[in-house]
mmCIF file of C-alpha atoms and ligand atoms in Angstrom:
data_model
loop_
_atom_site.group_PDB
_atom_site.id
_atom_site.type_symbol
_atom_site.label_atom_id
_atom_site.label_comp_id
_atom_site.label_asym_id
_atom_site.label_seq_id
_atom_site.Cartn_x
_atom_site.Cartn_y
_atom_site.Cartn_z
ATOM 1 C CA UNK A 1 22.474 -79.170 25.292
ATOM 2 C CA UNK A 2 22.958 -83.027 24.792
ATOM 3 C CA UNK A 3 22.023 -85.195 27.834
ATOM 4 C CA UNK A 4 25.269 -87.028 29.213
ATOM 5 C CA UNK A 5 23.548 -90.341 28.108
ATOM 6 C CA UNK A 6 22.697 -88.886 24.530
ATOM 7 C CA UNK A 7 26.483 -87.710 24.417
ATOM 8 C CA UNK A 8 27.433 -91.204 25.119
ATOM 9 C CA UNK A 9 25.389 -92.959 22.551
ATOM 10 C CA UNK A 10 26.096 -90.807 19.962
ATOM 11 C CA UNK A 11 29.723 -89.788 20.186
ATOM 12 C CA UNK A 12 32.125 -91.324 18.178
ATOM 13 C CA UNK A 13 34.550 -90.348 20.724
ATOM 14 C CA UNK A 14 35.925 -92.865 23.589
ATOM 15 C CA UNK A 15 34.811 -91.773 26.947
ATOM 16 C CA UNK A 16 37.476 -92.212 29.857
ATOM 17 C CA UNK A 17 35.800 -91.363 33.250
ATOM 18 C CA UNK A 18 38.197 -90.745 36.392
ATOM 19 C CA UNK A 19 36.365 -92.453 39.185
ATOM 20 C CA UNK A 20 36.943 -90.472 42.566
ATOM 21 C CA UNK A 21 35.992 -92.246 45.694
ATOM 22 C CA UNK A 22 35.050 -89.476 48.459
ATOM 23 C CA UNK A 23 36.146 -91.497 51.165
ATOM 24 C CA UNK A 24 39.838 -92.315 50.096
ATOM 25 C CA UNK A 25 40.390 -88.975 48.405
ATOM 26 C CA UNK A 26 42.657 -86.404 49.874
ATOM 27 C CA UNK A 27 40.971 -83.215 49.585
ATOM 28 C CA UNK A 28 44.271 -81.088 49.920
ATOM 29 C CA UNK A 29 45.413 -82.233 46.696
ATOM 30 C CA UNK A 30 42.148 -81.623 44.784
ATOM 31 C CA UNK A 31 43.398 -78.719 42.607
ATOM 32 C CA UNK A 32 46.546 -80.411 41.515
ATOM 33 C CA UNK A 33 44.572 -83.597 40.863
ATOM 34 C CA UNK A 34 41.720 -82.020 38.840
ATOM 35 C CA UNK A 35 44.483 -80.026 36.962
ATOM 36 C CA UNK A 36 45.763 -83.494 35.767
ATOM 37 C CA UNK A 37 42.411 -84.924 35.018
ATOM 38 C CA UNK A 38 41.481 -81.689 33.030
ATOM 39 C CA UNK A 39 44.830 -82.086 30.909
ATOM 40 C CA UNK A 40 44.143 -85.954 30.244
ATOM 41 C CA UNK A 41 42.169 -87.362 27.724
ATOM 42 C CA UNK A 42 39.369 -87.991 30.397
ATOM 43 C CA UNK A 43 35.805 -87.126 29.657
ATOM 44 C CA UNK A 44 33.818 -87.453 32.719
ATOM 45 C CA UNK A 45 34.549 -87.582 36.412
ATOM 46 C CA UNK A 46 32.468 -90.285 38.394
ATOM 47 C CA UNK A 47 32.069 -90.074 42.033
ATOM 48 C CA UNK A 48 31.256 -92.712 44.137
ATOM 49 C CA UNK A 49 32.403 -95.891 46.664
ATOM 50 C CA UNK A 50 31.040 -98.630 48.469
ATOM 51 C CA UNK A 51 30.944 -97.005 51.730
ATOM 52 C CA UNK A 52 31.154 -93.262 52.057
ATOM 53 C CA UNK A 53 30.736 -91.124 55.150
ATOM 54 C CA UNK A 54 27.624 -88.853 55.136
ATOM 55 C CA UNK A 55 28.336 -85.302 53.540
ATOM 56 C CA UNK A 56 31.651 -86.352 52.102
ATOM 57 C CA UNK A 57 30.141 -86.628 48.548
ATOM 58 C CA UNK A 58 28.779 -82.971 48.712
ATOM 59 C CA UNK A 59 32.022 -81.790 49.936
ATOM 60 C CA UNK A 60 33.883 -83.331 47.325
ATOM 61 C CA UNK A 61 31.809 -82.221 44.594
ATOM 62 C CA UNK A 62 31.589 -78.620 45.808
ATOM 63 C CA UNK A 63 35.255 -78.541 45.784
ATOM 64 C CA UNK A 64 35.732 -80.268 42.329
ATOM 65 C CA UNK A 65 33.032 -78.663 40.452
ATOM 66 C CA UNK A 66 34.492 -74.966 39.988
ATOM 67 C CA UNK A 67 37.674 -76.508 38.965
ATOM 68 C CA UNK A 68 36.563 -78.576 35.939
ATOM 69 C CA UNK A 69 34.159 -78.516 32.932
ATOM 70 C CA UNK A 70 33.811 -82.155 32.781
ATOM 71 C CA UNK A 71 30.487 -83.634 33.657
ATOM 72 C CA UNK A 72 30.218 -84.983 37.186
ATOM 73 C CA UNK A 73 28.278 -88.370 37.225
ATOM 74 C CA UNK A 74 27.444 -89.865 40.579
ATOM 75 C CA UNK A 75 28.140 -93.613 40.999
ATOM 76 C CA UNK A 76 26.532 -94.272 44.245
ATOM 77 C CA UNK A 77 27.236 -97.219 46.480
ATOM 78 C CA UNK A 78 24.299 -96.188 48.331
ATOM 79 C CA UNK A 79 21.611 -93.515 49.161
ATOM 80 C CA UNK A 80 23.821 -91.439 51.299
ATOM 81 C CA UNK A 81 25.784 -90.503 48.178
ATOM 82 C CA UNK A 82 22.998 -88.914 46.299
ATOM 83 C CA UNK A 83 23.871 -85.337 45.562
ATOM 84 C CA UNK A 84 22.149 -82.611 43.583
ATOM 85 C CA UNK A 85 25.219 -81.018 42.937
ATOM 86 C CA UNK A 86 26.259 -83.271 40.366
ATOM 87 C CA UNK A 87 25.405 -83.309 36.768
ATOM 88 C CA UNK A 88 23.821 -87.205 36.295
ATOM 89 C CA UNK A 89 23.362 -90.231 38.307
ATOM 90 C CA UNK A 90 23.908 -93.723 37.394
ATOM 91 C CA UNK A 91 20.551 -94.931 38.924
ATOM 92 C CA UNK A 92 22.242 -98.433 39.586
ATOM 93 C CA UNK A 93 20.312 -101.801 40.143
ATOM 94 C CA UNK A 94 22.987 -104.687 41.092
ATOM 95 C CA UNK A 95 21.287 -107.148 38.717
ATOM 96 C CA UNK A 96 23.986 -109.464 38.884
ATOM 97 C CA UNK A 97 23.078 -110.256 42.595
ATOM 98 C CA UNK A 98 19.967 -111.511 44.285
ATOM 99 C CA UNK A 99 19.705 -108.743 47.204
ATOM 100 C CA UNK A 100 16.746 -106.884 47.051
ATOM 101 C CA UNK A 101 18.090 -103.737 48.807
ATOM 102 C CA UNK A 102 20.680 -103.300 46.078
ATOM 103 C CA UNK A 103 18.317 -104.320 43.144
ATOM 104 C CA UNK A 104 15.424 -101.908 44.263
ATOM 105 C CA UNK A 105 15.552 -101.272 47.909
ATOM 106 C CA UNK A 106 18.339 -98.100 47.976
ATOM 107 C CA UNK A 107 16.613 -97.026 44.725
ATOM 108 C CA UNK A 108 13.329 -96.411 46.563
ATOM 109 C CA UNK A 109 14.792 -94.861 49.379
ATOM 110 C CA UNK A 110 16.465 -92.425 47.117
ATOM 111 C CA UNK A 111 13.501 -91.017 45.448
ATOM 112 C CA UNK A 112 12.734 -88.335 48.140
ATOM 113 C CA UNK A 113 16.075 -86.882 47.050
ATOM 114 C CA UNK A 114 15.535 -87.303 43.229
ATOM 115 C CA UNK A 115 12.063 -86.274 43.100
ATOM 116 C CA UNK A 116 12.678 -82.438 42.800
ATOM 117 C CA UNK A 117 16.265 -82.587 41.728
ATOM 118 C CA UNK A 118 17.686 -81.628 38.372
ATOM 119 C CA UNK A 119 19.936 -84.559 38.234
ATOM 120 C CA UNK A 120 19.926 -86.388 34.794
ATOM 121 C CA UNK A 121 18.835 -90.010 35.904
ATOM 122 C CA UNK A 122 20.318 -92.708 33.849
ATOM 123 C CA UNK A 123 18.902 -96.187 34.832
ATOM 124 C CA UNK A 124 21.886 -98.496 34.584
ATOM 125 C CA UNK A 125 22.262 -102.236 35.038
ATOM 126 C CA UNK A 126 25.215 -103.192 37.405
ATOM 127 C CA UNK A 127 26.683 -106.402 36.502
ATOM 128 C CA UNK A 128 29.388 -107.656 38.817
ATOM 129 C CA UNK A 129 31.750 -109.795 36.967
ATOM 130 C CA UNK A 130 34.326 -112.069 38.832
ATOM 131 C CA UNK A 131 37.718 -110.303 39.258
ATOM 132 C CA UNK A 132 39.502 -112.749 40.827
ATOM 133 C CA UNK A 133 39.527 -110.761 44.223
ATOM 134 C CA UNK A 134 36.941 -110.295 46.718
ATOM 135 C CA UNK A 135 35.677 -106.785 46.285
ATOM 136 C CA UNK A 136 33.997 -104.309 48.547
ATOM 137 C CA UNK A 137 30.734 -104.142 46.306
ATOM 138 C CA UNK A 138 30.534 -107.781 46.986
ATOM 139 C CA UNK A 139 31.091 -107.596 50.568
ATOM 140 C CA UNK A 140 28.893 -104.542 51.225
ATOM 141 C CA UNK A 141 25.988 -105.848 48.874
ATOM 142 C CA UNK A 142 26.449 -109.467 50.005
ATOM 143 C CA UNK A 143 26.193 -110.837 46.721
ATOM 144 C CA UNK A 144 28.544 -113.051 44.444
ATOM 145 C CA UNK A 145 30.037 -111.996 41.101
ATOM 146 C CA UNK A 146 29.130 -113.513 38.018
ATOM 147 C CA UNK A 147 31.519 -116.206 36.582
ATOM 148 C CA UNK A 148 29.881 -117.641 33.311
ATOM 149 C CA UNK A 149 29.725 -116.007 30.066
ATOM 150 C CA UNK A 150 26.309 -116.965 29.026
ATOM 151 C CA UNK A 151 24.944 -115.660 32.589
ATOM 152 C CA UNK A 152 26.774 -112.319 32.110
ATOM 153 C CA UNK A 153 25.318 -112.007 28.485
ATOM 154 C CA UNK A 154 22.051 -113.006 29.686
ATOM 155 C CA UNK A 155 21.716 -110.527 32.675
ATOM 156 C CA UNK A 156 22.967 -107.447 30.455
ATOM 157 C CA UNK A 157 20.171 -108.454 27.810
ATOM 158 C CA UNK A 158 17.532 -109.036 30.471
ATOM 159 C CA UNK A 159 18.315 -105.339 31.960
ATOM 160 C CA UNK A 160 18.285 -103.728 28.478
ATOM 161 C CA UNK A 161 14.747 -105.700 28.253
ATOM 162 C CA UNK A 162 13.678 -104.019 31.456
ATOM 163 C CA UNK A 163 14.406 -100.618 30.114
ATOM 164 C CA UNK A 164 18.045 -99.865 31.622
ATOM 165 C CA UNK A 165 19.908 -97.179 29.546
ATOM 166 C CA UNK A 166 23.418 -98.429 30.220
ATOM 167 C CA UNK A 167 25.207 -101.583 31.352
ATOM 168 C CA UNK A 168 27.994 -101.210 33.625
ATOM 169 C CA UNK A 169 30.395 -104.453 33.455
ATOM 170 C CA UNK A 170 32.379 -104.119 36.809
ATOM 171 C CA UNK A 171 35.230 -106.403 37.864
ATOM 172 C CA UNK A 172 35.413 -104.504 40.886
ATOM 173 C CA UNK A 173 37.525 -101.695 42.409
ATOM 174 C CA UNK A 174 41.272 -102.912 42.420
ATOM 175 C CA UNK A 175 40.543 -106.193 40.592
ATOM 176 C CA UNK A 176 43.369 -108.561 39.842
ATOM 177 C CA UNK A 177 41.617 -109.117 36.649
ATOM 178 C CA UNK A 178 39.791 -106.737 34.395
ATOM 179 C CA UNK A 179 36.892 -107.677 32.276
ATOM 180 C CA UNK A 180 38.217 -109.674 29.687
ATOM 181 C CA UNK A 181 37.844 -108.750 26.061
ATOM 182 C CA UNK A 182 35.638 -111.782 25.384
ATOM 183 C CA UNK A 183 33.139 -110.805 27.904
ATOM 184 C CA UNK A 184 33.110 -107.369 26.718
ATOM 185 C CA UNK A 185 32.704 -108.448 23.166
ATOM 186 C CA UNK A 186 29.984 -111.094 24.058
ATOM 187 C CA UNK A 187 27.754 -108.506 25.758
ATOM 188 C CA UNK A 188 28.440 -105.689 22.998
ATOM 189 C CA UNK A 189 26.946 -107.954 20.334
ATOM 190 C CA UNK A 190 24.033 -108.627 22.415
ATOM 191 C CA UNK A 191 22.879 -105.249 23.550
ATOM 192 C CA UNK A 192 22.262 -101.968 21.720
ATOM 193 C CA UNK A 193 22.649 -99.670 24.603
ATOM 194 C CA UNK A 194 26.047 -98.206 25.617
ATOM 195 C CA UNK A 195 28.511 -100.312 27.878
ATOM 196 C CA UNK A 196 30.524 -98.943 30.476
ATOM 197 C CA UNK A 197 33.662 -101.165 31.911
ATOM 198 C CA UNK A 198 35.477 -100.772 35.245
ATOM 199 C CA UNK A 199 37.583 -102.396 37.702
ATOM 200 C CA UNK A 200 41.405 -103.297 37.383
ATOM 201 C CA UNK A 201 42.147 -101.373 34.327
ATOM 202 C CA UNK A 202 45.664 -99.921 34.968
ATOM 203 C CA UNK A 203 47.667 -99.530 31.706
ATOM 204 C CA UNK A 204 46.843 -97.627 28.474
ATOM 205 C CA UNK A 205 46.881 -100.872 26.658
ATOM 206 C CA UNK A 206 44.079 -102.284 29.087
ATOM 207 C CA UNK A 207 42.069 -99.159 28.126
ATOM 208 C CA UNK A 208 42.757 -99.717 24.559
ATOM 209 C CA UNK A 209 41.676 -103.552 24.964
ATOM 210 C CA UNK A 210 38.627 -102.550 26.583
ATOM 211 C CA UNK A 211 37.718 -100.005 23.946
ATOM 212 C CA UNK A 212 38.572 -102.240 21.152
ATOM 213 C CA UNK A 213 36.107 -105.049 22.568
ATOM 214 C CA UNK A 214 33.378 -102.685 22.561
ATOM 215 C CA UNK A 215 33.431 -100.374 25.768
ATOM 216 C CA UNK A 216 31.824 -97.001 25.186
ATOM 217 C CA UNK A 217 33.120 -95.921 28.590
ATOM 218 C CA UNK A 218 36.069 -96.985 30.475
ATOM 219 C CA UNK A 219 36.332 -96.227 34.375
ATOM 220 C CA UNK A 220 39.534 -95.798 35.806
ATOM 221 C CA UNK A 221 39.753 -95.285 39.857
ATOM 222 C CA UNK A 222 42.584 -97.299 41.704
ATOM 223 C CA UNK A 223 45.466 -96.793 39.040
ATOM 224 C CA UNK A 224 45.048 -92.689 39.447
ATOM 225 C CA UNK A 225 44.806 -93.294 43.366
ATOM 226 C CA UNK A 226 47.909 -95.424 43.706
ATOM 227 C CA UNK A 227 49.767 -93.436 41.237
ATOM 228 C CA UNK A 228 49.096 -89.925 39.713
ATOM 229 C CA UNK A 229 51.864 -90.287 37.303
ATOM 230 C CA UNK A 230 49.337 -92.743 35.498
ATOM 231 C CA UNK A 231 47.919 -89.423 34.081
ATOM 232 C CA UNK A 232 51.105 -88.782 31.987
ATOM 233 C CA UNK A 233 50.250 -91.858 29.949
ATOM 234 C CA UNK A 234 46.863 -90.475 29.142
ATOM 235 C CA UNK A 235 47.737 -86.973 28.449
ATOM 236 C CA UNK A 236 45.752 -85.121 25.803
HETATM 237 C C1 1GP B 1 35.075 -99.561 40.266
HETATM 238 O O1 1GP B 1 35.010 -99.859 38.256
HETATM 239 C C2 1GP B 1 35.596 -98.882 39.068
HETATM 240 O O2 1GP B 1 33.967 -99.627 40.741
HETATM 241 C C3 1GP B 1 37.112 -98.618 38.852
HETATM 242 O O3 1GP B 1 37.814 -99.603 39.277
HETATM 243 O O4 1GP B 1 39.531 -98.874 41.100
HETATM 244 O O5 1GP B 1 40.043 -101.035 39.889
HETATM 245 O O6 1GP B 1 39.955 -98.833 38.546
HETATM 246 P P1 1GP B 1 39.288 -99.643 39.598
#
C-alpha cells in the first residue's frame, strides 16, 4: 500500500482534509458528521488542536475509525495528542517561531510514544503566517506569525533543505484572512515537497483558489464546526 505521503506526492487529485479538534467536537454527533465527510470530496481526516484534554484524541479516533475508510492523520498541538490508533502523524516543527519547545522540545518528548508505533511519521515544517487575527497557535506557542513574503518563502525552503517532507502554511484556525494565493504560489515555486494550506478557508471558491495557487492539500476545520451545511457545497 502506498504511504500517505507518497499518495499526496504522486496523486493528481486535490486533497481535502477535514480537521477535527477533539476538544471542540461533540462525540454525540460523530456518526452523522462522519457520514457527511464520507459523502464529500474529503480525502483525509486530520485530528488535532492547540490544547486538547488527555485521552480526548484516543477517544475521538476510536469512535471515528470504524466509521470511515479515510486515512486519519494526527495534527498534534503537543505530545499529549500522539495516538497510535491514527494512520499517520504530521511530525510538526514550528519553524516560523523561535520557541525551542515547539521547534524540537515536544518532538523529543514524543519519541517514547513513537519509537514502537506503526504510525507513518511525516516530518513537516509548520509555518504560521499572519491571518489578521491572534490565533491559539500563536498564544499557546508564544510565537509570532510571519508577515513578509520573502521570509515565508525562505522559511519553507530552509525546512525543505533540513529534510522536511511537507510544508504546512497555516493562517491559524478561524483566521480572518487565509494564506494568500501570492504566498502559496511563491512558496510552491521554491519547493519540491508538497504543500498543505489551512486556516480561514470557508468557501468552495477559497478552496479552489488555494489549489490553483499550488496547494496539494487544503485543510478545513472551522467552516464545518460552525456550519455542517458547508458539506453540501463539497459533496461528491
Ligand atoms: C487550523 O489550518 C487549520 O490549524 C484549519 O483552520 O479552522 O480556520 O479551517 P480553520
